[in-house]
XYZ file of C-alpha atoms in Angstrom:
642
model
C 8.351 46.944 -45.771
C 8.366 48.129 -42.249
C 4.113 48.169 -41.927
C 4.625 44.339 -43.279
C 7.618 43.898 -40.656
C 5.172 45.051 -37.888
C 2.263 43.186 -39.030
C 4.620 40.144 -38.837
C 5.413 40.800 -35.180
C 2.273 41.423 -34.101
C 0.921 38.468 -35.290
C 3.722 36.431 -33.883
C 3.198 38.477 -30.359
C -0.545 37.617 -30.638
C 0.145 33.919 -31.765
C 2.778 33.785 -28.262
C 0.029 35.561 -25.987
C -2.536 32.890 -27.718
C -0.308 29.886 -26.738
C 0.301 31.553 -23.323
C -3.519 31.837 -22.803
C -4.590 28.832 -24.126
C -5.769 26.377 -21.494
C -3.763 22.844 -21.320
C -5.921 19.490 -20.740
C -5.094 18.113 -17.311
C -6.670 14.838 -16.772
C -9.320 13.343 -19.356
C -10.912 9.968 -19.069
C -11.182 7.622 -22.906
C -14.496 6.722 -21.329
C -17.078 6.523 -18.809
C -16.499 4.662 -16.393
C -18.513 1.109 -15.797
C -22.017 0.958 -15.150
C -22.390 4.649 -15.210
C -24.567 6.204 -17.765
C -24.387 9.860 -18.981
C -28.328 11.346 -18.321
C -28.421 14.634 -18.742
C -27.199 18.334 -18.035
C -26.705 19.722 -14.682
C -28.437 22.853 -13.084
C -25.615 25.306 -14.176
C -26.361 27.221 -10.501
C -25.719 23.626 -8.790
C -23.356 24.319 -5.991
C -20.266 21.827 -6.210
C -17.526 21.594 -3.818
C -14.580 21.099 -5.516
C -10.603 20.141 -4.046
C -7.797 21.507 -6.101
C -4.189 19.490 -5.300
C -1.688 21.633 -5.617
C 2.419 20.342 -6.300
C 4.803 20.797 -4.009
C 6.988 23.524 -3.800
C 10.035 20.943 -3.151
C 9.195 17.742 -4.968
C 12.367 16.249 -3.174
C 11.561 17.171 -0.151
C 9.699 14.317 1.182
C 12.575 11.705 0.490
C 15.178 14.054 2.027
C 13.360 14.301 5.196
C 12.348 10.410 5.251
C 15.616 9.058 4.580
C 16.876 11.718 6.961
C 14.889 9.676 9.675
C 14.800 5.937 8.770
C 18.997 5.620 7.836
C 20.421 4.712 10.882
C 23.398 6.185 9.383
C 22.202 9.891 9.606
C 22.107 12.316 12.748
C 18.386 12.910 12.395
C 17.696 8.485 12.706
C 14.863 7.924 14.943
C 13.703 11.901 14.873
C 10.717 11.743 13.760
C 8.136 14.630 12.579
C 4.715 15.591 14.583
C 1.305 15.671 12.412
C 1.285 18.944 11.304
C 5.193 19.142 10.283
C 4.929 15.950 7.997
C 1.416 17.007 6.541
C 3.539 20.695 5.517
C 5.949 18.276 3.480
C 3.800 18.080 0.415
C 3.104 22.073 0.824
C 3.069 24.136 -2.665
C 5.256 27.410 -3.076
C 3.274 30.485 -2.112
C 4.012 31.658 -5.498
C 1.538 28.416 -6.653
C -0.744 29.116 -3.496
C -1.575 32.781 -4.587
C -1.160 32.148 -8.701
C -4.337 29.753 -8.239
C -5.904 31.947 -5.858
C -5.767 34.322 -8.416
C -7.205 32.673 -11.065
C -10.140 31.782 -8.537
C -10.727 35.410 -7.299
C -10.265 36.609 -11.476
C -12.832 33.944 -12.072
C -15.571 35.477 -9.935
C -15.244 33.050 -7.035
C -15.366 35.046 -3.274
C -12.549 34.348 -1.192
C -14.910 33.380 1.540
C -15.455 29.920 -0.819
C -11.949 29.336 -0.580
C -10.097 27.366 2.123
C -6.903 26.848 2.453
C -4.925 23.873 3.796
C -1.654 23.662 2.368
C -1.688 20.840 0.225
C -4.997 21.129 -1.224
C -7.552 24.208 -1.774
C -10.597 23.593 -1.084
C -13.277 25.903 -3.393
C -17.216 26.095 -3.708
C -18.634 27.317 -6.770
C -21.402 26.525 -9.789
C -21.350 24.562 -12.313
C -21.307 27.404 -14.718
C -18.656 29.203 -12.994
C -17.054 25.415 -12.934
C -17.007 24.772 -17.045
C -15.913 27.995 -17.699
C -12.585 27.931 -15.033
C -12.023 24.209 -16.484
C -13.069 24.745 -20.059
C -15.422 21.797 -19.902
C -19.090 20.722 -20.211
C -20.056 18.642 -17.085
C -22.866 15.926 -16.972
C -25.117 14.389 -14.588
C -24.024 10.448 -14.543
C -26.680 7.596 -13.207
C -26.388 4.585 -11.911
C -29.310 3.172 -10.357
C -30.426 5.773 -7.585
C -27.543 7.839 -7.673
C -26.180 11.032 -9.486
C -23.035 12.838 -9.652
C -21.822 15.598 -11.127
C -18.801 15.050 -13.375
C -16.690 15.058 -16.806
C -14.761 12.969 -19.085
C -12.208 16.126 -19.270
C -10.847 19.205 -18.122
C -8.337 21.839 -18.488
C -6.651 24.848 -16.662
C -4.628 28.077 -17.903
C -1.364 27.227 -18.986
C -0.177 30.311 -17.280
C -0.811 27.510 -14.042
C -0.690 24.286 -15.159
C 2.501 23.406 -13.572
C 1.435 24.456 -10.367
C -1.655 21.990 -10.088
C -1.412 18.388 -9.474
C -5.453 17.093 -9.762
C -8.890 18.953 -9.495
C -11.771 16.871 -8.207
C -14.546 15.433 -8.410
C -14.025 16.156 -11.707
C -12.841 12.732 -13.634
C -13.028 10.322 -10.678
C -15.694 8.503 -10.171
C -15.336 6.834 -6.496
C -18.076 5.335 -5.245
C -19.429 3.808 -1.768
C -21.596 0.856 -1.337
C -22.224 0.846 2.138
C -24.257 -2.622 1.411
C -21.541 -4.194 -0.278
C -20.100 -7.596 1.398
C -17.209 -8.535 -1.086
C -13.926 -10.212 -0.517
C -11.002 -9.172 -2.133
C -10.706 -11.922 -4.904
C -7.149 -10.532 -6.713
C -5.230 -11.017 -3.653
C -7.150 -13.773 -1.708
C -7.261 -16.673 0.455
C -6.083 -19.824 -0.955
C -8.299 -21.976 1.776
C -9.851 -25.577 1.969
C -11.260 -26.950 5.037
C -9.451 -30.264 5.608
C -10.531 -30.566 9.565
C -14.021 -31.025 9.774
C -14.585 -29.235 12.976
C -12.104 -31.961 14.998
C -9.979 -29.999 17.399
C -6.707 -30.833 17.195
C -4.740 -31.845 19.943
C -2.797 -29.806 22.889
C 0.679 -30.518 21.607
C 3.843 -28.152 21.134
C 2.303 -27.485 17.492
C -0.529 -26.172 18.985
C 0.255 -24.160 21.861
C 1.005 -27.181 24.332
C 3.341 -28.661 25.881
C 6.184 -30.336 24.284
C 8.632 -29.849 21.417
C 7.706 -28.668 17.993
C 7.070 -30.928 15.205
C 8.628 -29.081 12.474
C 7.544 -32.323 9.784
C 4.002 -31.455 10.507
C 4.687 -27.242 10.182
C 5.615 -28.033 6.471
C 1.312 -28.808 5.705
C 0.059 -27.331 8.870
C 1.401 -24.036 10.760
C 0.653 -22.556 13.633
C 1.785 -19.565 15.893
C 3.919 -22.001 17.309
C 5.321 -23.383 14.353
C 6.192 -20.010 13.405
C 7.909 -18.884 16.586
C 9.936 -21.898 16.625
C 11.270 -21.475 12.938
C 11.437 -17.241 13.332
C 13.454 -17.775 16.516
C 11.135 -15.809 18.365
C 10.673 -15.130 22.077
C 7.883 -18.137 23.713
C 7.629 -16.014 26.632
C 5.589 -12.483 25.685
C 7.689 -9.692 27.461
C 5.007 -6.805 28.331
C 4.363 -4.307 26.055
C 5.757 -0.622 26.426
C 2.966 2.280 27.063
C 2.416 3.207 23.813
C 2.781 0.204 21.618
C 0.356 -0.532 19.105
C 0.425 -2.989 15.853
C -2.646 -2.216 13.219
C -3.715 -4.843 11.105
C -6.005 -3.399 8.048
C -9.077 -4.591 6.525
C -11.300 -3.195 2.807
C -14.224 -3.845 1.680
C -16.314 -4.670 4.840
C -14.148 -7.551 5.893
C -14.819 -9.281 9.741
C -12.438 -10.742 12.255
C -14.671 -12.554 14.594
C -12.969 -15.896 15.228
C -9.915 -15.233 17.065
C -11.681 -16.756 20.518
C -12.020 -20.116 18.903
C -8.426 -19.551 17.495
C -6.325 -19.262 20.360
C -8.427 -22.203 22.366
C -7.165 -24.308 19.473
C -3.801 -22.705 18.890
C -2.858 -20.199 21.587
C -4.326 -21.610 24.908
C -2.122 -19.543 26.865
C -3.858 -16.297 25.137
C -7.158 -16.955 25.674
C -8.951 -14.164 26.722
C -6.884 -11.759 24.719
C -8.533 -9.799 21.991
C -7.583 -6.870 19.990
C -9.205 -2.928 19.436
C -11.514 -1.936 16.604
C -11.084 1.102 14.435
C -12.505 2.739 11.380
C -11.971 4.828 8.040
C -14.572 5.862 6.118
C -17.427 4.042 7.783
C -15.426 0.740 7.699
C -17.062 -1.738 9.575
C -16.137 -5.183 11.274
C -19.371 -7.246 10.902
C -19.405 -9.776 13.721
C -21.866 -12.328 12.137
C -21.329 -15.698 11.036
C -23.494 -14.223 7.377
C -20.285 -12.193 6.808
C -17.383 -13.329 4.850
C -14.047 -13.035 7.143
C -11.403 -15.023 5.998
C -9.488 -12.363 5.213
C -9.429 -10.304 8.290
C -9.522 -13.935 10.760
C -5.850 -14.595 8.878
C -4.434 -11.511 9.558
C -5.739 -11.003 13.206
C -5.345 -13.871 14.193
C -2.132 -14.456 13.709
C -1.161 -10.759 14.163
C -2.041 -10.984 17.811
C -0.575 -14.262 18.709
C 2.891 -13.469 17.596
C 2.733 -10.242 18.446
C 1.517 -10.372 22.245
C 1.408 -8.476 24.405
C 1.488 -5.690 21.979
C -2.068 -4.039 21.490
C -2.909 -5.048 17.847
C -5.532 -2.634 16.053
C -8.172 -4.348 13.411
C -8.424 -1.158 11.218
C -11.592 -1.449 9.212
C -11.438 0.998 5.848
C -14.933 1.337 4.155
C -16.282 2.265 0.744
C -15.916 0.654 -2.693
C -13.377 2.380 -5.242
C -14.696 1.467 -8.484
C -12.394 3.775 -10.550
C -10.107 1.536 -11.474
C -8.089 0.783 -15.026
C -9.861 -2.747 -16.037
C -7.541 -5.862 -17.955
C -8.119 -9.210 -18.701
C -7.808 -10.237 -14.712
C -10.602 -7.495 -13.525
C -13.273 -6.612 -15.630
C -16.054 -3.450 -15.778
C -19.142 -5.547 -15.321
C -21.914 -3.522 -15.425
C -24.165 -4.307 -12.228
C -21.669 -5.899 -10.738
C -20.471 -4.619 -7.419
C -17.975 -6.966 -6.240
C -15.387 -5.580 -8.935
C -13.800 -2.576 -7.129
C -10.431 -1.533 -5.734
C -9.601 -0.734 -2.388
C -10.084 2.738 -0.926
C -6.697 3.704 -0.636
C -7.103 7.325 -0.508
C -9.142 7.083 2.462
C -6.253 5.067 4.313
C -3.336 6.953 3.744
C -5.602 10.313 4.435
C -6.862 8.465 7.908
C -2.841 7.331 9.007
C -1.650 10.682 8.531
C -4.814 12.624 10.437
C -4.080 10.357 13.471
C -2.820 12.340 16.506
C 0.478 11.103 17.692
C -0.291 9.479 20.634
C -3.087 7.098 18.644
C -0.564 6.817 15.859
C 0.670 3.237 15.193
C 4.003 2.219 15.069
C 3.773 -0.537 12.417
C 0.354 -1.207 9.864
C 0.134 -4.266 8.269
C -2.367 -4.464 4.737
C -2.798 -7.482 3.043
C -4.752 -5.949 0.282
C -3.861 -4.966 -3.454
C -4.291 -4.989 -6.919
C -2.281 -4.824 -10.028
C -0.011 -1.690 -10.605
C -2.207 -1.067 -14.272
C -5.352 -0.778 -12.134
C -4.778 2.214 -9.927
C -4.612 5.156 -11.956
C -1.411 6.662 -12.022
C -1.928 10.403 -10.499
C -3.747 8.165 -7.999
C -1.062 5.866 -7.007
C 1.378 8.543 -6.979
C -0.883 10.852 -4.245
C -1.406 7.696 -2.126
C 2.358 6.413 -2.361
C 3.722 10.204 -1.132
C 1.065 9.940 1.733
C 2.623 6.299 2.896
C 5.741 8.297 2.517
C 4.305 11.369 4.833
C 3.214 8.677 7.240
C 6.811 7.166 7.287
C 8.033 10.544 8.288
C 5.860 9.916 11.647
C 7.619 6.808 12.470
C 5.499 4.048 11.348
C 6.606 1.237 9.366
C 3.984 0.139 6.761
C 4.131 -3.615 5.709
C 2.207 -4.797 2.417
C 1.206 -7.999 1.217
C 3.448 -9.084 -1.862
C 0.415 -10.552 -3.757
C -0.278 -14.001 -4.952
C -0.030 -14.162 -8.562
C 4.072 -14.248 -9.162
C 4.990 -12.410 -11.945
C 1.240 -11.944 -12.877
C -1.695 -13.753 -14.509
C -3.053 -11.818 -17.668
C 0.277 -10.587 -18.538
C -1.024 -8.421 -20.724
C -1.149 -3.989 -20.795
C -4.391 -2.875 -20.069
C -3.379 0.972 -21.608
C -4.831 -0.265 -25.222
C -1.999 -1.727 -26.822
C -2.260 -5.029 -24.894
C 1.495 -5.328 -24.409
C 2.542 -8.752 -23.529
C 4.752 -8.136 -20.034
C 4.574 -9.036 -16.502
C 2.479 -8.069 -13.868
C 4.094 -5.963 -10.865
C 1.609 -5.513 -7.867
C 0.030 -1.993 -6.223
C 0.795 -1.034 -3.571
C 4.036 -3.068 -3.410
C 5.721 -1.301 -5.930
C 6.094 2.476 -3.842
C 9.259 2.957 -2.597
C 7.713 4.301 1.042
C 6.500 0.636 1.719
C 8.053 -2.581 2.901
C 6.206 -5.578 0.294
C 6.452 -8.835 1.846
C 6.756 -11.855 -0.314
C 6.487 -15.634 0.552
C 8.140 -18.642 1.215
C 6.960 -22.697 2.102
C 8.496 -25.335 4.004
C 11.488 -25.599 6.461
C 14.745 -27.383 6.304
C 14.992 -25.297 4.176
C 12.405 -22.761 3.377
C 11.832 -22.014 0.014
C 9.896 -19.475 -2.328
C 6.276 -20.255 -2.207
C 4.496 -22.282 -5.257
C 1.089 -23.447 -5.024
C 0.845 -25.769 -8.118
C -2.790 -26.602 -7.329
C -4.211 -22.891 -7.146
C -1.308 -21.916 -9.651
C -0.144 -18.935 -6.986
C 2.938 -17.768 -5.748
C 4.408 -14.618 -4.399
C 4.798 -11.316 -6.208
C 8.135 -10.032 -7.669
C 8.869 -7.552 -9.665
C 9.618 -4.239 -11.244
C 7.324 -1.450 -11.224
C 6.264 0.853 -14.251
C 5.459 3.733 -12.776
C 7.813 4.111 -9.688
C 11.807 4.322 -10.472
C 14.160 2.514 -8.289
C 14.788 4.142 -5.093
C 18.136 4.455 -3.979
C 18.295 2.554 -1.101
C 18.380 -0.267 -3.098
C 20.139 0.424 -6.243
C 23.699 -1.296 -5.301
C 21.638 -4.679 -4.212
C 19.275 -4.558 -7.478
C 22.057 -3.739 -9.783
C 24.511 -6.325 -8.082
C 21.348 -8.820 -8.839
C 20.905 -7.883 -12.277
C 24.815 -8.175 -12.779
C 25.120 -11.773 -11.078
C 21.774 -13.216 -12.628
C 22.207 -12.105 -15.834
C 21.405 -15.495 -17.958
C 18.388 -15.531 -15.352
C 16.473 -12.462 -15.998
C 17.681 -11.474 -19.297
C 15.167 -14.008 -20.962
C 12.329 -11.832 -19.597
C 13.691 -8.050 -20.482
C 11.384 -7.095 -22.829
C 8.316 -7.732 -20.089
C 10.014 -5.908 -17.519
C 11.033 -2.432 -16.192
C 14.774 -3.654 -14.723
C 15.259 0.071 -13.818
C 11.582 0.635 -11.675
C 11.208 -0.180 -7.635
C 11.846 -3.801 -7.572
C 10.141 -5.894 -5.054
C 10.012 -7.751 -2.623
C 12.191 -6.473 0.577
C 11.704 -9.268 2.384
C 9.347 -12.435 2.793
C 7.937 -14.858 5.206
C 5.568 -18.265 5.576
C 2.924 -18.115 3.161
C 1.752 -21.762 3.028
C -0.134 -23.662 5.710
C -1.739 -21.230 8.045
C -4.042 -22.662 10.671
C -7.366 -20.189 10.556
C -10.549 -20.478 12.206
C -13.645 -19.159 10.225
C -17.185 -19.680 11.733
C -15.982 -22.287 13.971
C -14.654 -24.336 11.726
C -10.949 -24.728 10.793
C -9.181 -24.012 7.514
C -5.489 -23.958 6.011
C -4.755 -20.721 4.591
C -2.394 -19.425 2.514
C -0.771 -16.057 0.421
C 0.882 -13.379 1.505
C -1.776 -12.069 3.238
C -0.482 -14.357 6.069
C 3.224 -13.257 5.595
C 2.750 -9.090 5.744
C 1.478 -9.639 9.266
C 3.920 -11.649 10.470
C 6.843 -9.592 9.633
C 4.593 -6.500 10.999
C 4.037 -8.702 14.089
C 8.249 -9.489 14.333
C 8.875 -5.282 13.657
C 6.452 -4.477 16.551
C 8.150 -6.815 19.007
C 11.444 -5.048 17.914
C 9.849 -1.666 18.471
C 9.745 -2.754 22.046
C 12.688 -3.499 22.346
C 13.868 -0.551 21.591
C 10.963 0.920 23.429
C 12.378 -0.914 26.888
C 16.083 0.695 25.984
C 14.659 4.534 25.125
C 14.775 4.180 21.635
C 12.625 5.473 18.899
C 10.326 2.877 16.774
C 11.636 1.540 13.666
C 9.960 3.502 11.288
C 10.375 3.123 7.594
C 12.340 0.173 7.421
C 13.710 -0.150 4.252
C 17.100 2.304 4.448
C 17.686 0.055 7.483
C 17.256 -3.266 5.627
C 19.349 -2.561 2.617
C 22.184 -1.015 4.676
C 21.812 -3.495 7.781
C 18.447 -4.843 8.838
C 19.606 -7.588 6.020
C 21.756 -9.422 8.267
C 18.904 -10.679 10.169
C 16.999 -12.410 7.489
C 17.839 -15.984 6.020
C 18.484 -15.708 2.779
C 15.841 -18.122 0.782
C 18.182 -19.943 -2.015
C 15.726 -22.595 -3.370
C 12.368 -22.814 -5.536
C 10.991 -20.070 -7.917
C 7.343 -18.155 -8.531
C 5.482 -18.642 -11.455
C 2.734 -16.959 -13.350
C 1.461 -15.986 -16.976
C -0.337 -19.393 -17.858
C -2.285 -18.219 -20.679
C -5.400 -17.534 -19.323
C -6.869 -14.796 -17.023
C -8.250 -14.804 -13.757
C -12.030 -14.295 -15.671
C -10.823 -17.197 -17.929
C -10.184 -15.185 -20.883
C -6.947 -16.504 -23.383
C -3.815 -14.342 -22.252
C -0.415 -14.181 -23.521
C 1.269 -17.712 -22.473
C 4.688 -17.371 -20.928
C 6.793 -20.805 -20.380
C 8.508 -20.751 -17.188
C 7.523 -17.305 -16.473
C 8.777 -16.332 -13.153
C 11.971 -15.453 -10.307
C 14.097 -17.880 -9.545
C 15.231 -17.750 -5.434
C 19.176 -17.201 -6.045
C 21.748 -16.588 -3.505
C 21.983 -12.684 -1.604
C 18.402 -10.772 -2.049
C 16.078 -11.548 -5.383
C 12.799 -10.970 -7.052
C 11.577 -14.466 -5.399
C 12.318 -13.411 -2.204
C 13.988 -10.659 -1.141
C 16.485 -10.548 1.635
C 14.530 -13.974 2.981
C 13.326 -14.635 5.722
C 12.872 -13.194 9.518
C 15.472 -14.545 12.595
C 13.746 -12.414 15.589
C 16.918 -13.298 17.451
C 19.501 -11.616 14.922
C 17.011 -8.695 14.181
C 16.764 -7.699 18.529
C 20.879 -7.168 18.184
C 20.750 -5.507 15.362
C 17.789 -3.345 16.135
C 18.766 -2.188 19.916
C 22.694 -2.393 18.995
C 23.829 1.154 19.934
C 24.626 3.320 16.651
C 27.924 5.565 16.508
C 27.371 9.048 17.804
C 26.449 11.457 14.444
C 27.346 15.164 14.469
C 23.563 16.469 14.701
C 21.705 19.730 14.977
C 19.835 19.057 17.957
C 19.901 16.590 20.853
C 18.918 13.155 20.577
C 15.930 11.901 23.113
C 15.014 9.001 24.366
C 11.267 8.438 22.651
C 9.201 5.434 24.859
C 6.377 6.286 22.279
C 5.942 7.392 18.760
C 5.011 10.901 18.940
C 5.886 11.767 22.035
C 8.871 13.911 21.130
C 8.619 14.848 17.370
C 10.690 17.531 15.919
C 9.847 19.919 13.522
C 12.666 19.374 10.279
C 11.102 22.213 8.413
């Protein structure tokens, strides 16, 4: 009886240890991804460079220390952290640090192919020593000339699991195509030429003499237009040392026609241009071959509302095509135009940025659905726009242009009928930007003809921050009868969006010499980033720190400043896909603009006016652990919070 006790317990003790031992999948892929093809087996003495993410030690951290800065309630407001010090946020335990160390150094790899930076380990090893750590079989993929290294799967000890967050290149596939020349087409220009080349003439609507006709800004708007609605300053006060706006560009995009622009629109600016930068060998093709409707939108109107601050035209390079496909974006095999953004690269470029070349507000106009990005993905990028925050910078995002969504349908294999929320609009460390028509009143943006309209939403993957739980719950609670009709296609508890929104209808553009209206917003994220970098120097001129991330402000204040948008609605779900496939048919599918913020809208619109008082108003004294500075310049006096 006791042998067969023993037995028992050994075998349980060996069935524990086995569970212990066994390794736990980590990330897998249900396929390859597009236009790859498996080929063969690698060299299993191929040397591979591989980047192990590790989790934070404090998964809370980040949000402490961001709200801790951006609530204008709180004694560290306005303190914001140097490079190094918001990089160390994300940091793992050193328990994690050495536990995976150890499992390198037990799996034959020399610590001299180990490198440490916090975050991430970086490790070079083979193959062989590769699919024996991960428990995998890796393959050589193909597609056309190239060939990478990679798997469908992997797995890691369970003894460690918890301390790793992603090991790569493993099940990623990203991919640059330096020759590719795409635009965008999920979030684009809605654009007809209706001008013929005839310039228009020198009157108050276009940067002449002479009032503004606000009749004419309802079907064509200008800089001017916009100032005179906005309430913003027609005389450019100069620019603090240290003030810089950066407008960002994918896939290869150009800005080349802002000369012609502000002859047509902006006489008094002519002259003025802006600064090139670049991510990942981004480019900013100045040819008239090269597709730049994109980047002329946002540049040009960045500049001439934001003037005299320096405005930045940041291209980002390379072609992500490892994205989750649906009915509105499609695998095509051979087809190179169907790719995502390289978001990655972005967030990784902000953060790198020394202080004093750090911007104080970025403004993308670029996205994609939320079901596209994988989710580990969206979650690494989303914590780095959060890092960046921590640095002062306030990071506006285009809303998108399909309301509620177009497909409406899951792309996760159950093909879920539900709406649409948009990437990167839907992390809580970003201020989305939605859009609005018309004046006398304004009005939430519908384009009947191109059947677009401004993104709203709740998002799937990201919960609802708390910085705006009392105005989203108060909304769900008043608009009950509105929304309720739509609950089973929506997340009500997820980060709903937009913050805020502005003009996204009419925009004046000049392309290759000729002239265009423009719409989405892709024109509104600039101009609010344009509006929050005239405020920053303001505050600049008073010794104040820059804005930052905005959003603690704007729920708890910033809201008074915005007009609150109370007519129209968005749209979306019409029953068939942006690649004309039948989709699941929603009548009336959309937010309706209500009274106090909503999914149409937001908080409204910008009044530059209201915004300057109550962004240089002076704040009541908070008990604090160190001495508040006066900060002409992001970066100039950071503090370490750690």
């Amino acid at each position: 009886m006791l042998v067969t006790a023993s037995l028992t317990a050994w075998r349980l003790l060996l069935s524990a240890t086995s569970v212990l031992a066994s390794p736990i999948v980590l990330e897998s892929l249900d396929e390859t991804p597009a236009d790859w093809q498996e080929s063969d087996s690698p060299d299993p003495d191929q040397i591979v460079d591989f980047s192990i993410g590790l989790q934070p030690e404090d998964s809370q951290l980040l949000d402490t220390v961001l709200y801790g800065v951006s609530d204008p309630d709180h004694p560290n407001y306005g303190k914001y952290l140097s490079r190094e010090s918001a990089k160390a946020l994300l940091n793992p335990s050193d328990e994690a640090t050495e536990s995976v160390k150890r499992w390198l150094t037990d799996s034959g790899i020399p610590e001299h192919h180990v490198r440490d930076e916090g975050e991430w380990l970086h490790v070079r090893m083979t193959v062989g020593q590769a699919e024996g750590m991960l428990s995998t079989r890796f393959s050589v993929f193909a597609r056309d000339d190239e060939r990478i290294v990679r798997t469908r799967e992997y797995s890691v000890p369970h003894e460690i699991v918890h301390h790793i967050a992603t090991i790569q290149p493993t099940t990623f596939f990203p991919v640059f195509d330096e020759a590719g020349k795409a635009e965008d087409s999920r979030l684009r220009l809605t654009k007809r030429d209706d001008k013929n080349g005839k310039k228009p003439p020198k009157d108050g609507n276009n940067g002449g003499p002479g009032p503004i006709n606000l009749e004419k800004c309802k079907t064509e708007l200008t800089p001017a237009c916009i100032r005179e609605i906005y309430k913003m300053p027609k005389n450019y006060p100069k620019a603090e040392k240290g003030s810089l706006f950066t407008v960002v560009s994918f896939l290869n995009v150009g800005a080349l026609g802002i000369l012609e622009f502000f002859r047509r629109f902006a006489p008094d600016l002519e002259g003025v241009t802006f600064r090139n930068a670049s991510a990942a060998g981004g480019e900013n093709p100045q040819s008239a071959r090269i597709r730049s409707n994109e980047g002329n939108l946002n540049t040009q109107y960045a500049i001439s509302l934001a003037h005299q601050v320096s405005v930045e035209h940041l291209a980002v390079g390379g072609f992500n095509y490892e994205f989750n496909p649906d009915l509105d974006l499609l695998k095509v095999p051979g087809d190179f135009t169907r790719s995502i953004e390289n978001w990655l690269e972005l967030a990784e470029y902000l953060l790198n940025l020394p202080d004093k070349k750090l911007p104080q507000v970025v403004s993308i106009s670029w996205g994609n659905y939320e079901q596209h990005i994988p989710k580990q993905y969206a979650r690494q990028v989303c914590n780095k726009f959060g890092q960046i925050g921590t640095r002062g910078v306030s990071i506006l995002v285009a809303a998108g242009n399909f309301g509620v969504g177009v497909s409406c349908q899951s792309n996760d294999g159950k093909n879920t009928t539900k709406f649409l929320p948009t990437w990167p609009s839907v992390c809580p460390y970003v201020t989305p930007v939605g859009g609005t028509e018309s004046n006398g009143p304004e009005r939430a943006w519908l384009d009947t003809e191109y059947d677009q309209s401004g993104g709203g939403g709740f998002s799937d993957l990201f919960s609802r921050p708390a910085y705006q739980d009392k105005v989203v719950s108060d909304y769900l609670k008043k608009n009950e009868k509105k929304w309720k009709q739509w609950k089973n296609y929506i997340n009500k508890d997820g980060r709903a969006f937009p913050d805020v929104s502005a003009f996204a209808s009419g925009h004046q553009v000049m392309v290759n010499g000729q002239q265009f209206t423009a719409g989405g917003t892709s024109a509104a994220a600039p101009t609010v980033g344009a509006i929050i970098a005239l405020l920053n120097n303001e505050r600049f001129k008073k010794g104040k720190s820059a804005m930052g991330f905005l959003n603690p402000w704007l729920y708890k204040t910033g809201h008074a400043g915005f007009t609150d948008i109370v007519e129209g609605k968005t749209s979306g779900c019409p029953g068939a896909s942006l690649e004309g496939f039948p989709s699941p048919e929603i009548p009336n599918a959309g937010w309706d603009a209500v009274k106090g913020w909503d999914l149409a809208t937001g908080f409204g619109t910008p009044r530059f006016d209201k915004l300057k008082k109550l962004a240089t108003q002076e704040l009541v004294p908070k008990k604090a652990s160190g001495s508040s500075r006066k900060r002409p310049e992001v970066g100039s006096d950071c503090i370490d919070m750690l």
